[in-house]
mmCIF file of C-alpha atoms and ligand atoms in Angstrom:
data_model
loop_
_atom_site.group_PDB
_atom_site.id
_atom_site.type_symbol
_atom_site.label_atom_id
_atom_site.label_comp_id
_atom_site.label_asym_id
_atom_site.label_seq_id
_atom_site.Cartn_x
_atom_site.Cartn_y
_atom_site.Cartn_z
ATOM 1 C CA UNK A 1 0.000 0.000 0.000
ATOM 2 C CA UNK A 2 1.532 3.551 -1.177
ATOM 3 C CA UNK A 3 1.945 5.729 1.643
ATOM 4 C CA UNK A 4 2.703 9.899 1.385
ATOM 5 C CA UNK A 5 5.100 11.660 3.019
ATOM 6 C CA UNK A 6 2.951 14.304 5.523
ATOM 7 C CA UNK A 7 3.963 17.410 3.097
ATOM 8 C CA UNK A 8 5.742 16.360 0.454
ATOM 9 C CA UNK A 9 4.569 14.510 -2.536
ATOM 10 C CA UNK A 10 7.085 11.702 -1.777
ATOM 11 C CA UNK A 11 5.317 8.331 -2.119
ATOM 12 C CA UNK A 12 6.699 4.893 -0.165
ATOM 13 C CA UNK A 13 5.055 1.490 -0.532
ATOM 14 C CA UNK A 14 4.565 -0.116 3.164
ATOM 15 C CA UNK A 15 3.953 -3.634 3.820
ATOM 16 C CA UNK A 16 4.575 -7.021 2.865
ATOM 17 C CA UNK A 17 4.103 -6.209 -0.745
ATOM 18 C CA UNK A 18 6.705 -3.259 -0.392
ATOM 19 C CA UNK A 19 9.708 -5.643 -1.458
ATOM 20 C CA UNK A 20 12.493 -3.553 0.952
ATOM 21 C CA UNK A 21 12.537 -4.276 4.590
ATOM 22 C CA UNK A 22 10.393 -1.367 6.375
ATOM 23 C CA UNK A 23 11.280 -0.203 9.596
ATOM 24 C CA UNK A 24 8.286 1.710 11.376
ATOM 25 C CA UNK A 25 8.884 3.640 14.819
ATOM 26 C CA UNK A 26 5.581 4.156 16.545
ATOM 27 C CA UNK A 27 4.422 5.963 19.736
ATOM 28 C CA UNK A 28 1.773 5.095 21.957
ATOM 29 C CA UNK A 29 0.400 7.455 24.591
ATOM 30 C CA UNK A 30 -3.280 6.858 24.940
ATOM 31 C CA UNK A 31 -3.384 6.580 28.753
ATOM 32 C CA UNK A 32 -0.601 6.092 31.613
ATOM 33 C CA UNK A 33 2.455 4.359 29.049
ATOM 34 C CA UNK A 34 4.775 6.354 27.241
ATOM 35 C CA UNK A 35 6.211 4.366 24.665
ATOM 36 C CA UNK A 36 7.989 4.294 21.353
ATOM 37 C CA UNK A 37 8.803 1.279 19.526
ATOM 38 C CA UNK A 38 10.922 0.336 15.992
ATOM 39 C CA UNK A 39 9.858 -2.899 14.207
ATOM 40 C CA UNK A 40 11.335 -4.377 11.321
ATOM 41 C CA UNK A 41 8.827 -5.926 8.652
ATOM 42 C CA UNK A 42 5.525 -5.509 11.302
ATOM 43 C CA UNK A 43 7.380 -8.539 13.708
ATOM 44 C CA UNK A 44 10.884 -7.849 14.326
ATOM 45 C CA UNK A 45 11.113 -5.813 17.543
ATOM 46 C CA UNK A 46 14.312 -4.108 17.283
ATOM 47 C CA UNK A 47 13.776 -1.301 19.959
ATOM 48 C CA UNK A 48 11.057 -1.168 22.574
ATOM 49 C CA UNK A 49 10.587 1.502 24.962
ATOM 50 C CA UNK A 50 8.048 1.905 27.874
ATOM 51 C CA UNK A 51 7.684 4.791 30.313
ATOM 52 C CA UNK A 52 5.235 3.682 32.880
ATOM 53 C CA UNK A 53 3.335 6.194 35.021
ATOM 54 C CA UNK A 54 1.876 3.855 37.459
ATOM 55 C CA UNK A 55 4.058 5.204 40.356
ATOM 56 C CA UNK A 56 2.557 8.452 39.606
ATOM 57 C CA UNK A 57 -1.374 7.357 39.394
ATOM 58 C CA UNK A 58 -0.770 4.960 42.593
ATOM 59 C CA UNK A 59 -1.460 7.402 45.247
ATOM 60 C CA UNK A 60 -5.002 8.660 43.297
ATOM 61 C CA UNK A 61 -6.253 5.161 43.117
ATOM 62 C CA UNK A 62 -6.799 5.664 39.146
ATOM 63 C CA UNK A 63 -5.259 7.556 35.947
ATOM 64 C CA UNK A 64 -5.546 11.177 36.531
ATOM 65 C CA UNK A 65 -5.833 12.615 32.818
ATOM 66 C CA UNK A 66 -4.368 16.281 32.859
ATOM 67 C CA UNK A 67 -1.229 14.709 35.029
ATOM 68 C CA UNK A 68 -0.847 11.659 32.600
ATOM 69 C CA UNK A 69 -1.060 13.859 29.658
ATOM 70 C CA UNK A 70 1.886 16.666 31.074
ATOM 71 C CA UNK A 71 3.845 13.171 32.020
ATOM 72 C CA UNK A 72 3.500 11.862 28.138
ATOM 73 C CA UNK A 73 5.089 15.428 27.263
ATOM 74 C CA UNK A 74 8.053 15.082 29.804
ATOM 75 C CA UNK A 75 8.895 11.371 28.671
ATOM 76 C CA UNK A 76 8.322 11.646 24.831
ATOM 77 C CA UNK A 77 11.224 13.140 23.768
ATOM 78 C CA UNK A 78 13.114 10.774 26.024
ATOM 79 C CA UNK A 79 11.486 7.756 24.510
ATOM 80 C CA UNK A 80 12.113 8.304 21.182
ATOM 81 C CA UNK A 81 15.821 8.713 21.668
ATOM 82 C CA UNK A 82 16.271 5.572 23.802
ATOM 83 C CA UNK A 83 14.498 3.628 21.127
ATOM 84 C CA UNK A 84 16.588 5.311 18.541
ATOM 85 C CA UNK A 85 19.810 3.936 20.636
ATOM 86 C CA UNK A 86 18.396 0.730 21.157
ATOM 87 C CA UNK A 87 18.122 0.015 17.093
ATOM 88 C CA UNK A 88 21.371 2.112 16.155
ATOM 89 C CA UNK A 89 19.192 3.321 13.471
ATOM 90 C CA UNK A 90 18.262 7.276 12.546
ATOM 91 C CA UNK A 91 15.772 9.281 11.721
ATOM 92 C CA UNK A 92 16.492 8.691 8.012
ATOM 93 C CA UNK A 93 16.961 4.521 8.370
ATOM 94 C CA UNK A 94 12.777 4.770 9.783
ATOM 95 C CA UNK A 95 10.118 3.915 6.659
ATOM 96 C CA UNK A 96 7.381 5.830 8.376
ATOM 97 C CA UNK A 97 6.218 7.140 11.660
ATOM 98 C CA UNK A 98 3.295 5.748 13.250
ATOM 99 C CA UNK A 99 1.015 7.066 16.426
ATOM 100 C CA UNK A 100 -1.812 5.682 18.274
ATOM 101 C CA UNK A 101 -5.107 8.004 17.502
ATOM 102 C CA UNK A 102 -7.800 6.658 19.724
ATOM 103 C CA UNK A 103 -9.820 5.333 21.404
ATOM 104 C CA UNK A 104 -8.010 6.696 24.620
ATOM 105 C CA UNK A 105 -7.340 9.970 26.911
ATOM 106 C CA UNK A 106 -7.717 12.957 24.158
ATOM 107 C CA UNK A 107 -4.915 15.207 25.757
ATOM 108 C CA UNK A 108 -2.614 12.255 26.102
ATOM 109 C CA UNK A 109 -3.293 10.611 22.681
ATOM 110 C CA UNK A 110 -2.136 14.392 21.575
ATOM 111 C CA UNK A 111 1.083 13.851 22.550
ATOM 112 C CA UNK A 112 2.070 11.193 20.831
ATOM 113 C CA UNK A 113 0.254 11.779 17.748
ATOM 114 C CA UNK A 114 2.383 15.459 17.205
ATOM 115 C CA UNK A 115 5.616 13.868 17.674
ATOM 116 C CA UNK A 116 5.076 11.267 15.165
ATOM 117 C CA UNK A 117 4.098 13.804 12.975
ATOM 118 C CA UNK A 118 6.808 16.203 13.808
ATOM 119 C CA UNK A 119 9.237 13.372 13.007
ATOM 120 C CA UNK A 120 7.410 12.431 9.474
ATOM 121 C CA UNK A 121 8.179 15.912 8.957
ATOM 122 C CA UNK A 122 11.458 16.423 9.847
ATOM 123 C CA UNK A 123 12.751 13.023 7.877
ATOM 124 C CA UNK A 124 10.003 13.740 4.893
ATOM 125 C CA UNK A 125 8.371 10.321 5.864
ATOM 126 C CA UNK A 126 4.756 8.798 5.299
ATOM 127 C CA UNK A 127 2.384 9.380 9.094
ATOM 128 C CA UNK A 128 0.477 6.716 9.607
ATOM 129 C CA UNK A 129 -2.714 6.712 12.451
ATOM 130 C CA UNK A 130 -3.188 3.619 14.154
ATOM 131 C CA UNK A 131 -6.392 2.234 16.190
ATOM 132 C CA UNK A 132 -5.789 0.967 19.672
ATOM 133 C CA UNK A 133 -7.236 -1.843 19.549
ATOM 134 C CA UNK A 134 -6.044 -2.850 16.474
ATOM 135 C CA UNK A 135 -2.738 -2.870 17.541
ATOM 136 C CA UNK A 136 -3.190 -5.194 20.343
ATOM 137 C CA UNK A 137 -4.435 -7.650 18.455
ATOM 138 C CA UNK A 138 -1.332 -6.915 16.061
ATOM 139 C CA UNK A 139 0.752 -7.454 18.703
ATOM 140 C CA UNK A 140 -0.141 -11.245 18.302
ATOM 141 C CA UNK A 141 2.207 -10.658 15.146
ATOM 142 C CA UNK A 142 5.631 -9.647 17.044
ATOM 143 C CA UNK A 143 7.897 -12.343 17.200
ATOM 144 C CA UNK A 144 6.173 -15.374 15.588
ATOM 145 C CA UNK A 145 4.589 -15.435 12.134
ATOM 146 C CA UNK A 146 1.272 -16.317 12.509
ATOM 147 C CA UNK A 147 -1.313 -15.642 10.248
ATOM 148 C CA UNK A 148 -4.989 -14.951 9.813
ATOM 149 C CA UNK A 149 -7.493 -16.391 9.594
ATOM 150 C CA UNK A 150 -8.400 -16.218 13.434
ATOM 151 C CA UNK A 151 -10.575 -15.968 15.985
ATOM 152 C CA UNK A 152 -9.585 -13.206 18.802
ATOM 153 C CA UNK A 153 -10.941 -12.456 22.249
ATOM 154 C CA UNK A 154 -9.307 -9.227 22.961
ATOM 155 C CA UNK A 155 -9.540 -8.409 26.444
ATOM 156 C CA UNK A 156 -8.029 -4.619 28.029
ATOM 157 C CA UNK A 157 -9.079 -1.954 30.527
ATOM 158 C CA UNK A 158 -11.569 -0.568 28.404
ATOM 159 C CA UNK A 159 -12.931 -3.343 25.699
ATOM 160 C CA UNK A 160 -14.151 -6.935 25.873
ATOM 161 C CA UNK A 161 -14.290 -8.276 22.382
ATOM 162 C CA UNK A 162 -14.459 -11.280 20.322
ATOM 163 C CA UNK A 163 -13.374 -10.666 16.534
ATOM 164 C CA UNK A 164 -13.410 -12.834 13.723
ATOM 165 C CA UNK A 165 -9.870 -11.635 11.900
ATOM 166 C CA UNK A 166 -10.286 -13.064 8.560
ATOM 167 C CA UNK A 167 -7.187 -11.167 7.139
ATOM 168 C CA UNK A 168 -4.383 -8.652 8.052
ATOM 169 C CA UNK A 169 -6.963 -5.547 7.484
ATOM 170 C CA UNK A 170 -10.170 -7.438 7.565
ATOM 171 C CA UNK A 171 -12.276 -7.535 10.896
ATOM 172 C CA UNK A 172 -15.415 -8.270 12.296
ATOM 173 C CA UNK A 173 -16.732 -7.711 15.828
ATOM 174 C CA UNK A 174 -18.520 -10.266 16.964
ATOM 175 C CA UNK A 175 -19.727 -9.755 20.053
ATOM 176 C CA UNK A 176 -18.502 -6.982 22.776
ATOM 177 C CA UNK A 177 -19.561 -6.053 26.806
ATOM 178 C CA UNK A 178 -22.816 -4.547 26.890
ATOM 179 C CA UNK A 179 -21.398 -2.895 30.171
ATOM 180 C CA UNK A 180 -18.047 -3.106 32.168
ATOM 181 C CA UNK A 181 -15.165 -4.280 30.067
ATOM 182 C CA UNK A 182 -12.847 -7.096 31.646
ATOM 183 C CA UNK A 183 -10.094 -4.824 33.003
ATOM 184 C CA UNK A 184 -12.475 -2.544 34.266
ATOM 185 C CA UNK A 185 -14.370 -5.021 36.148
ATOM 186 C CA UNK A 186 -10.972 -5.945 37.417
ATOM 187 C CA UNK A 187 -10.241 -2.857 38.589
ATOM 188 C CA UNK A 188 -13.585 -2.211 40.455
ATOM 189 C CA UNK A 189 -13.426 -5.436 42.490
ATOM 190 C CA UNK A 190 -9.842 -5.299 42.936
ATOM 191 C CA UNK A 191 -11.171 -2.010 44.596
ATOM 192 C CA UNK A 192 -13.761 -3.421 46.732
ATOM 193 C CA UNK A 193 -11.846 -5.574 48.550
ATOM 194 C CA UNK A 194 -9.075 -3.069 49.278
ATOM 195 C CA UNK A 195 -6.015 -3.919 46.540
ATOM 196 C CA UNK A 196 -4.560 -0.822 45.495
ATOM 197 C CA UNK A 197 -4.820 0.336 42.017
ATOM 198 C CA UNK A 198 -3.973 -1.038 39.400
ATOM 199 C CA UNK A 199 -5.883 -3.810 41.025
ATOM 200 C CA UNK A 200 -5.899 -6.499 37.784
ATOM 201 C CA UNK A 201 -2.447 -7.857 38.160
ATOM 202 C CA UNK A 202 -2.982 -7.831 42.031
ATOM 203 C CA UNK A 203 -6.472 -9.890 42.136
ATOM 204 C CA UNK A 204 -4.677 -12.332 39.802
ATOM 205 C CA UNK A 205 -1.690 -13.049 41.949
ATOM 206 C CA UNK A 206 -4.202 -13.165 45.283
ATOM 207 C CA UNK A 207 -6.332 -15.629 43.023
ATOM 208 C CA UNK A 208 -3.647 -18.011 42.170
ATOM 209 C CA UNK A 209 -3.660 -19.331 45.943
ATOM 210 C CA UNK A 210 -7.230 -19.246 46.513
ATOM 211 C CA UNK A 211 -9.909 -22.121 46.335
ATOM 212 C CA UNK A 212 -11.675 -21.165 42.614
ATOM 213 C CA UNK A 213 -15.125 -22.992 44.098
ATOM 214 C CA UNK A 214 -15.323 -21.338 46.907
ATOM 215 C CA UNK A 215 -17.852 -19.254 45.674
ATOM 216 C CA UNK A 216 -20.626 -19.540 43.163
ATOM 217 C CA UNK A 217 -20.356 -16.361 41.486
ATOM 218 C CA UNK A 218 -23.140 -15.678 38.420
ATOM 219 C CA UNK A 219 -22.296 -15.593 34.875
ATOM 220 C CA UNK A 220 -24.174 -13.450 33.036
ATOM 221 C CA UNK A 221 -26.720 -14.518 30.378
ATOM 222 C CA UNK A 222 -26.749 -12.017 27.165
ATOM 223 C CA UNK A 223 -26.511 -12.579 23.429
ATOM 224 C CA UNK A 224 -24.136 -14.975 21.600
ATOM 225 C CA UNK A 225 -20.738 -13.381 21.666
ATOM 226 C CA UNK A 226 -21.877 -10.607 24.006
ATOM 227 C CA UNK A 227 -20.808 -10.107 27.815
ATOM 228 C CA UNK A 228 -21.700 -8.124 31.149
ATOM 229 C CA UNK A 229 -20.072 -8.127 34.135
ATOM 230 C CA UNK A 230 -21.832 -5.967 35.777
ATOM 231 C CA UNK A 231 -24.202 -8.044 37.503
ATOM 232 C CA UNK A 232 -20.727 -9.847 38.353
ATOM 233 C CA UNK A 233 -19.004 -7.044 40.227
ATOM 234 C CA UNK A 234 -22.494 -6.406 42.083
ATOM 235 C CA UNK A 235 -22.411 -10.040 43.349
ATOM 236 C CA UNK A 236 -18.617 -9.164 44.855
ATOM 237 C CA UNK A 237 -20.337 -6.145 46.707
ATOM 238 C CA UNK A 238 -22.967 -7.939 48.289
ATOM 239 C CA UNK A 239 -20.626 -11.252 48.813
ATOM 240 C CA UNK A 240 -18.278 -8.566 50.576
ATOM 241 C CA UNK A 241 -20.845 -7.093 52.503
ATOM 242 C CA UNK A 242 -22.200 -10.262 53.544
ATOM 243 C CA UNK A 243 -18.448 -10.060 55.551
ATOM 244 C CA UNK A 244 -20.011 -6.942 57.898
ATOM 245 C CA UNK A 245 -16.512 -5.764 58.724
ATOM 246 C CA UNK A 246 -14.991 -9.166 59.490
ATOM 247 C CA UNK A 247 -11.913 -10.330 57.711
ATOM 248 C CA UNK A 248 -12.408 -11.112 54.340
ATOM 249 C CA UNK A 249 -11.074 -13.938 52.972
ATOM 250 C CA UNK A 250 -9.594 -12.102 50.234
ATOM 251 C CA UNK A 251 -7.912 -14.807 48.355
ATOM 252 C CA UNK A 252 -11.258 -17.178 47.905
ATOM 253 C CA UNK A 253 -12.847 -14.314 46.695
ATOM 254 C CA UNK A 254 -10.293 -12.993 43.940
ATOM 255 C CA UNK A 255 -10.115 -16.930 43.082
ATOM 256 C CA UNK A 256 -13.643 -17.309 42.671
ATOM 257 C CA UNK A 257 -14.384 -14.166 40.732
ATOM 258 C CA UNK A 258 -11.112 -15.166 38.093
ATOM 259 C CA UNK A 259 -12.732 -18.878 37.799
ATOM 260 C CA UNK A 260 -16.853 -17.017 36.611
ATOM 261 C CA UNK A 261 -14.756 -14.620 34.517
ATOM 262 C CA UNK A 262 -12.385 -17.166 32.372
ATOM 263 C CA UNK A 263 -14.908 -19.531 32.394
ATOM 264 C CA UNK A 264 -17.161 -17.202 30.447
ATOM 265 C CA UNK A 265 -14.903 -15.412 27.892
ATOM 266 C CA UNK A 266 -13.763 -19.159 26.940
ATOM 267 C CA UNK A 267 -16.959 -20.274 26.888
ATOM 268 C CA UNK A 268 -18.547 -17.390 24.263
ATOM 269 C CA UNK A 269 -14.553 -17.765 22.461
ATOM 270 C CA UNK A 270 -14.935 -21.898 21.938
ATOM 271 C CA UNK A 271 -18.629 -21.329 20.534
ATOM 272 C CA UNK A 272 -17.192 -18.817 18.006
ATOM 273 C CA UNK A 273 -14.655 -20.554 16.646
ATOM 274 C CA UNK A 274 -16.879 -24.066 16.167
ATOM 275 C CA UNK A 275 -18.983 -21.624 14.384
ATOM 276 C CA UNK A 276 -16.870 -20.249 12.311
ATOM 277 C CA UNK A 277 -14.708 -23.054 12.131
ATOM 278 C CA UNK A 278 -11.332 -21.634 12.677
ATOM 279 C CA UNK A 279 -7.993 -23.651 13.569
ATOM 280 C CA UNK A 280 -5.952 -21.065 14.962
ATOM 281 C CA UNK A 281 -7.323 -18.438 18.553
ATOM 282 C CA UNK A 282 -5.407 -15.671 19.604
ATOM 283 C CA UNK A 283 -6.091 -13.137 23.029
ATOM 284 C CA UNK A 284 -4.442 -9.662 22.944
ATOM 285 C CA UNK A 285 -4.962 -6.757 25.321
ATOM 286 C CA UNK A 286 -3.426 -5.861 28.322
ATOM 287 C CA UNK A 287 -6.147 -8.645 30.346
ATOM 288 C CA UNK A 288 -4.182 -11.196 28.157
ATOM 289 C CA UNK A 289 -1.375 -11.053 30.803
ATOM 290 C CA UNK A 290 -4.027 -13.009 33.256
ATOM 291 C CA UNK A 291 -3.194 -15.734 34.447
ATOM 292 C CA UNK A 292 -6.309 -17.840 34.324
ATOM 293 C CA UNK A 293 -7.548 -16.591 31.631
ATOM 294 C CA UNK A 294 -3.903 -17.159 29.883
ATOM 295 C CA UNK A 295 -4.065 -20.922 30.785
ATOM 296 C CA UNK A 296 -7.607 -21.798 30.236
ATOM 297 C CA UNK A 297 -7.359 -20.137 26.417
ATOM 298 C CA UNK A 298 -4.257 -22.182 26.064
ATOM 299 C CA UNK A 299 -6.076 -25.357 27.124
ATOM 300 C CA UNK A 300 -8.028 -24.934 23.738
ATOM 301 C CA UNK A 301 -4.515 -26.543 22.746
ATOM 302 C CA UNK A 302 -5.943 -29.818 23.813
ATOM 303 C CA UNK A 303 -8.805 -29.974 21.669
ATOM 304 C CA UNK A 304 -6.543 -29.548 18.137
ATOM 305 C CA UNK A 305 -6.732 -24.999 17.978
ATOM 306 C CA UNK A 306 -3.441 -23.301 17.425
ATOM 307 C CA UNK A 307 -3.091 -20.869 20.620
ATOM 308 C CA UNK A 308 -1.112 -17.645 20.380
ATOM 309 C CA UNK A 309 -0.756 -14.949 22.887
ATOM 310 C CA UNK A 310 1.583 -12.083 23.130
ATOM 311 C CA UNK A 311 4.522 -11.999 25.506
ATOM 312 C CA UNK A 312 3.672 -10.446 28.095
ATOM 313 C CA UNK A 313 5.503 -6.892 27.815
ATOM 314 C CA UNK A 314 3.525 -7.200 24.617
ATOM 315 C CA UNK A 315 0.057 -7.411 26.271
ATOM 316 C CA UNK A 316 0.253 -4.425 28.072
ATOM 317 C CA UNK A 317 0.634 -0.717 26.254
ATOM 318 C CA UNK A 318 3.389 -0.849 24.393
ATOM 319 C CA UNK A 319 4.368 0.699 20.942
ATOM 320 C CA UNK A 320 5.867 -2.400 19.311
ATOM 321 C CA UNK A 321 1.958 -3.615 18.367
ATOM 322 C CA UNK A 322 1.336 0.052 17.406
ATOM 323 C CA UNK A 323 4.211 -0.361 14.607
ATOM 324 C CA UNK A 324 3.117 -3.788 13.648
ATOM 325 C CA UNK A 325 -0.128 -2.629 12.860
ATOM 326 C CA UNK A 326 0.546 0.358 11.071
ATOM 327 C CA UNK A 327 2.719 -2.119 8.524
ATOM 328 C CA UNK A 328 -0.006 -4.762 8.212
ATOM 329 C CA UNK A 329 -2.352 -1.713 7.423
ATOM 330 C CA UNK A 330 -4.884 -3.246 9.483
ATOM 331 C CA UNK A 331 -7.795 -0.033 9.918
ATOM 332 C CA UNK A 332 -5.181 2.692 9.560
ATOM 333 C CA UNK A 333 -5.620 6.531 9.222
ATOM 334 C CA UNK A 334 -2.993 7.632 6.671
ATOM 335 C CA UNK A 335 -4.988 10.948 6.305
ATOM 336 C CA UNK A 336 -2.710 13.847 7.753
ATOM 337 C CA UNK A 337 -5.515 15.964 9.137
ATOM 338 C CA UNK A 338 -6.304 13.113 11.066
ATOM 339 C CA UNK A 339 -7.722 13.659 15.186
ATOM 340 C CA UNK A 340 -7.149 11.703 18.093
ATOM 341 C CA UNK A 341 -10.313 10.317 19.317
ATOM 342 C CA UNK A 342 -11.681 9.283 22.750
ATOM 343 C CA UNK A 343 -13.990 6.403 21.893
ATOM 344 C CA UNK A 344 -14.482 4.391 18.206
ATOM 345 C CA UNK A 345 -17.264 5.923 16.809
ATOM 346 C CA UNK A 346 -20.412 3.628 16.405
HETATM 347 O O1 KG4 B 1 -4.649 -3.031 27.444
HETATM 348 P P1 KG4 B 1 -4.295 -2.269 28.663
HETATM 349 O O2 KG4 B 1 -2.844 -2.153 29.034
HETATM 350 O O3 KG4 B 1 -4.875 -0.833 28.599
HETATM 351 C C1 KG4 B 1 -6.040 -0.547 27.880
HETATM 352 O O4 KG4 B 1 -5.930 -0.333 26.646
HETATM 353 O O5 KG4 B 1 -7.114 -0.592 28.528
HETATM 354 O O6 KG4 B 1 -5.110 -2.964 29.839
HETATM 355 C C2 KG4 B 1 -5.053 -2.488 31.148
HETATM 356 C C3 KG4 B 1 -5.970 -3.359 31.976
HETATM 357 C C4 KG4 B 1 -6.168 -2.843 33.394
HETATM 358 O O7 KG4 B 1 -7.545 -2.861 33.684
HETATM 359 C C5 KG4 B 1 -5.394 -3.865 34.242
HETATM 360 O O8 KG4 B 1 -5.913 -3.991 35.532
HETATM 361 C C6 KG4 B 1 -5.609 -5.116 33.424
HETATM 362 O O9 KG4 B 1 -5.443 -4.684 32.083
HETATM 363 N N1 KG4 B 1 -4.619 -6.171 33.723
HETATM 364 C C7 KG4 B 1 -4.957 -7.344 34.297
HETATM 365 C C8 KG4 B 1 -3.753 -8.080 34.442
HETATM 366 N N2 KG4 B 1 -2.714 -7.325 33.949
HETATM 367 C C9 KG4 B 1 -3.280 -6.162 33.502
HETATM 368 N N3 KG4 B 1 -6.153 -7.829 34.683
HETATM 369 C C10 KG4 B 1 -6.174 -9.059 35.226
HETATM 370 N N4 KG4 B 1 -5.067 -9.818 35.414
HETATM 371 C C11 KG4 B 1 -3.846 -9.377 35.035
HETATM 372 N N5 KG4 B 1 -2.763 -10.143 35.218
HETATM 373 ZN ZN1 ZN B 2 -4.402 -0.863 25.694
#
């Protein structure tokens, strides 16, 4: 696909059809990680940078958006520079420049986006915008070569999706959360029974030493590939209450909770893939790094699917998935005018 430089008439071709090796740097800023990536041919990491402002958020209990975004502006500049020194390559050795554009924190998504472009200017190279979401899936694609067709349950802080990835640019939504998304719900229990933020990772490592039956939790019932877990995170609040101040045994709990959620998104994922009959499953998102939900996607293994999942530095924000999806071209904004955005249209 022919890409053009941001204000010059100076056309590249990008991709697998480009018949050169491409190396893209991308930036990702769209809520508390700074990062900026170069990746050789959409798989090849060759630099990977990530400046994480969880220190920072800690002591508010949750992303605060005007400090995130003046953050993103200290550590941009600083980002790009260790990722050039990582790849020994400069500005002139990139193929294009690549920035998240949304869905995510306007103000920080800002950031990013006008140093990628600032760069395209500077070296006369093609911009290219890149979805969010996209680019976790993409991020599948670093370091292996898997392929689609697939079937994908991407899983993050602010989506719960199953998509049916037919090809590198072609994808369908399935099903999606009619409420909380995965990571959110996370977050909000996490919450309720005390864990400071960001409570995912926390609940999971509590979970892995409680007793998963402890408590029957309710899975929600709502339309093929959809999910809710609200009704979920309300039965935590009463189950918690039900405690009346006495200790809490925190561990049964967080087990219990991480059983009715993996057993659910594996459920609605198995049922999509008989029906569409695919051979290969991949999760993506920064929820991928779970680790129940990690091993019970995996244990489609046993009944003949191919399994992928990112590493785990991968599964989190990170601009390495950013760059891979701005070379497969999967849903990108090449237009130069383009805006960030806070949420994908509907
Ligand atoms: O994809 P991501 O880095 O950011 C978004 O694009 O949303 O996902 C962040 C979410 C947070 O809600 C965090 O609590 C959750 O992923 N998370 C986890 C785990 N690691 C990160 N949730 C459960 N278990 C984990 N191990
Ligand atoms: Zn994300």
């Amino acid at each position: 696909m022919e890409k053009v430089s941001l204000f010059s008439d100076n056309k590249v071709l990008i991709g697998p059809d480009s018949g050169f090796d491409n190396y893209i740097m991308a930036l990702e800023s769209s809520c508390d990680e700074t990062a900026c990536a170069i990746v050789k041919n959409g798989r090849e990491v060759v630099a990977n940078v990530v400046a994480s402002q969880i220190k920072t958020h800690e002591k508010f209990g949750g992303v605060i958006p005007e400090i995130a975004a003046r953050e993103h502006l200290d550590a941009v500049n600083v980002v790009v520079e260790e990722a050039f020194s990582q790849s020994g390559l400069k500005g002139k050795d990139i193929t294009a420049f690549a920035s998240t554009v949304g869905p995510g924190l306007v103000g920080c998504l800002l950031v990013g986006l006008n140093a990628a472009k600032t760069l395209s200017l500077v070296y006369d190279k093609p911009f290219i915008g890149v979805n969010h979401l996209n680019a976790h899936l993409c991020a599948n694609y670093l370091d292996t070569d898997i392929k689609p067709p697939f079937m994908a349950l991407l899983v993050s802080g602010g989506h719960t999706q199953i998509i049916d990835v037919e090809s590198y640019s072609k994808q369908t939504i399935l099903g999606e959360t009619i409420d909380d998304a995965v990571g959110e719900a996370y977050d909000k229990v996490a919450r309720l029974i005390g864990l400071p933020y960001p409570g995912g990772p926390k609940l999971d490592k509590l979970a892995q030493v409680g007793n998963p039956k402890a408590f029957e939790l309710p899975i929600s019932k709502v339309g093929d590939y959809d999910f809710s877990f609200s009704g979920l995170k309300t039965a935590v609040l009463r189950l918690v209450k039900s405690f009346d101040g006495k200790e809490l045994p925190t561990e049964d709990i967080c087990a219990s909770f991480q059983e009715c959620v993996s057993k659910t998104l594996v459920k609605k994922l198995r049922k999509a893939l008989q029906e569409k009959g695919y051979k290969q499953v991949v999760i993506a998102g920064g929820v991928a790094a779970n680790s129940e939900i990690r091993k019970k996607v995996f244990d489609l293994e046993k009944e003949g699917y191919k399994v992928n999942a990112p590493a785990m530095k991968y599964c989190t924000d990170n601009a390495a998935m950013v760059a891979s999806c701005a070379y497969f071209n999967t849903n990108t904004f090449d237009d130069i005018d383009v805006e960030v955005f806070s949420r994908v249209k509907g």
